[in-house]
Short mmCIF file of C-alpha atoms in Angstrom, two decimals:
data_model
loop_
_atom_site.label_atom_id
_atom_site.label_comp_id
_atom_site.label_asym_id
_atom_site.label_seq_id
_atom_site.Cartn_x
_atom_site.Cartn_y
_atom_site.Cartn_z
CA MET A 6 0.07 0.12 -0.26
CA ASN A 7 1.26 3.76 -0.61
CA ALA A 8 0.89 6.97 1.31
CA VAL A 9 -2.49 7.72 0.21
CA GLN A 10 -3.94 4.18 0.03
CA LEU A 11 -2.75 4.50 3.82
CA ASP A 12 -4.41 7.76 4.26
CA ILE A 13 -7.56 6.96 2.78
CA ALA A 14 -8.10 3.69 4.55
CA GLY A 15 -7.60 5.33 7.81
CA LEU A 16 -9.83 7.91 6.68
CA ALA A 17 -12.50 5.60 5.91
CA THR A 18 -11.80 3.79 9.05
CA ALA A 19 -12.62 7.32 10.45
CA ILE A 20 -15.60 8.16 8.92
CA ASP A 21 -17.24 4.45 9.77
CA SER A 22 -16.64 5.03 12.95
CA TYR A 23 -17.81 8.47 13.39
CA GLU A 24 -21.42 6.99 11.65
CA VAL A 25 -21.15 4.12 14.29
CA ASP A 26 -21.39 6.55 16.85
CA TYR A 27 -23.70 8.95 15.87
CA GLU A 28 -25.35 7.03 12.61
CA HIS A 29 -24.84 8.95 10.10
CA LEU A 30 -21.91 10.28 8.25
CA PRO A 31 -19.67 13.40 9.17
CA ALA A 32 -20.36 16.44 6.98
CA ASN A 33 -17.04 16.72 6.35
CA LEU A 34 -13.53 15.32 6.89
CA ALA A 35 -12.37 18.67 8.77
CA VAL A 36 -15.43 17.52 11.74
CA LEU A 37 -12.88 14.31 12.12
CA ASN A 38 -10.60 15.94 13.37
CA THR A 39 -12.26 17.92 16.00
CA HIS A 40 -12.46 17.18 19.71
CA GLN A 41 -15.83 14.65 19.84
CA PRO A 42 -17.59 13.59 22.94
CA PHE A 43 -17.45 9.43 21.54
CA ALA A 44 -13.43 9.86 20.62
CA ALA A 45 -10.57 12.67 21.00
CA THR A 46 -10.88 12.86 17.27
CA TYR A 47 -10.99 9.78 15.12
CA ILE A 48 -7.86 10.68 12.43
CA LYS A 49 -5.28 9.36 13.69
CA ALA A 50 -2.09 11.56 13.98
CA ASN A 51 -0.36 9.11 10.66
CA ILE A 52 -3.13 10.25 8.94
CA SER A 53 -2.94 13.59 6.59
CA LEU A 54 -6.08 15.02 5.25
CA VAL A 55 -3.81 16.09 2.14
CA ASP A 56 -3.14 13.72 -0.92
CA ALA A 57 1.15 12.92 -1.54
CA TRP A 58 0.88 15.46 -4.49
CA GLY A 59 -0.31 18.08 -2.08
CA ILE A 60 -4.14 18.30 -2.54
CA PRO A 61 -6.92 17.94 0.35
CA TYR A 62 -9.09 14.95 -0.41
CA SER A 63 -12.39 15.06 -1.46
CA TYR A 64 -14.87 13.89 0.32
CA SER A 65 -18.76 13.59 -0.93
CA VAL A 66 -21.83 11.54 0.54
CA LEU A 67 -23.63 9.94 -2.10
CA SER A 68 -27.29 8.46 -0.22
CA ASN A 69 -25.92 6.64 2.73
CA ARG A 70 -22.85 5.90 1.46
CA TYR A 71 -19.38 8.39 0.61
CA GLU A 72 -16.48 8.86 -1.54
CA LEU A 73 -13.12 9.87 -0.92
CA ARG A 74 -10.82 10.71 -3.51
CA SER A 75 -7.11 12.02 -4.28
CA ALA A 76 -6.70 14.10 -7.25
CA GLY A 77 -3.84 11.57 -8.40
CA PRO A 78 -0.67 12.60 -9.58
CA ASP A 79 -2.32 15.10 -12.14
CA ARG A 80 -3.68 16.67 -8.98
CA VAL A 81 -7.15 17.53 -10.77
CA LEU A 82 -9.75 15.87 -9.43
CA LYS A 83 -12.27 13.97 -11.63
CA THR A 84 -9.60 12.37 -13.96
CA VAL A 85 -8.03 8.89 -15.06
CA ASP A 86 -5.50 9.12 -12.70
CA ASP A 87 -7.88 9.74 -9.34
CA ILE A 88 -7.50 6.75 -6.49
CA ILE A 89 -11.16 6.42 -5.61
CA TRP A 90 -12.41 4.75 -2.16
CA ASN A 91 -16.09 4.45 -3.33
CA GLU A 92 -19.50 2.12 -2.93
CA ASN A 93 -18.55 -0.07 -6.06
CA ASN A 94 -15.77 -1.11 -3.80
CA THR A 95 -16.46 -3.58 -1.03
CA GLY A 96 -17.90 -2.49 2.24
CA LYS A 97 -20.99 -0.26 3.76
CA GLY A 98 -18.19 2.72 4.09
CA VAL A 99 -17.13 1.50 0.58
CA ALA A 100 -13.50 -0.11 0.47
CA GLY A 101 -11.21 -1.04 -1.60
CA TYR A 102 -9.26 0.77 -4.59
CA ARG A 103 -9.57 1.77 -8.08
CA ARG A 104 -8.40 4.18 -10.52
CA GLN A 105 -11.28 6.40 -12.44
CA SER A 106 -12.17 4.78 -15.62
CA ALA A 107 -10.78 6.01 -18.64
CA PRO A 108 -13.49 8.01 -20.78
CA GLN A 109 -14.84 5.59 -23.71
CA SER A 110 -15.23 6.46 -26.96
CA GLU A 111 -18.16 6.89 -29.13
CA PRO A 112 -17.87 4.55 -32.02
#
């Protein structure tokens, strides 16, 4: 696992723990870094909110699931090199990694 995958896995664990405690997903990642009644913070000290290319991780709630995304080496979100943790992967909080698929060209 590389640093981005470790960060995303740590963030996913923090999000899942928050959801268990509060019965809803956090509104944003910053909430996970503030003192909470159930935990001092949800994010472990070695987990960054910024990817290896200096771009903040993208977090979005998709109904009752969420997506975490690193912009990848090109530093642009929603391009083919993004590293994504989302509902298409395994697990409730959405586990696993995939690269964004390249757009399909029309025949």
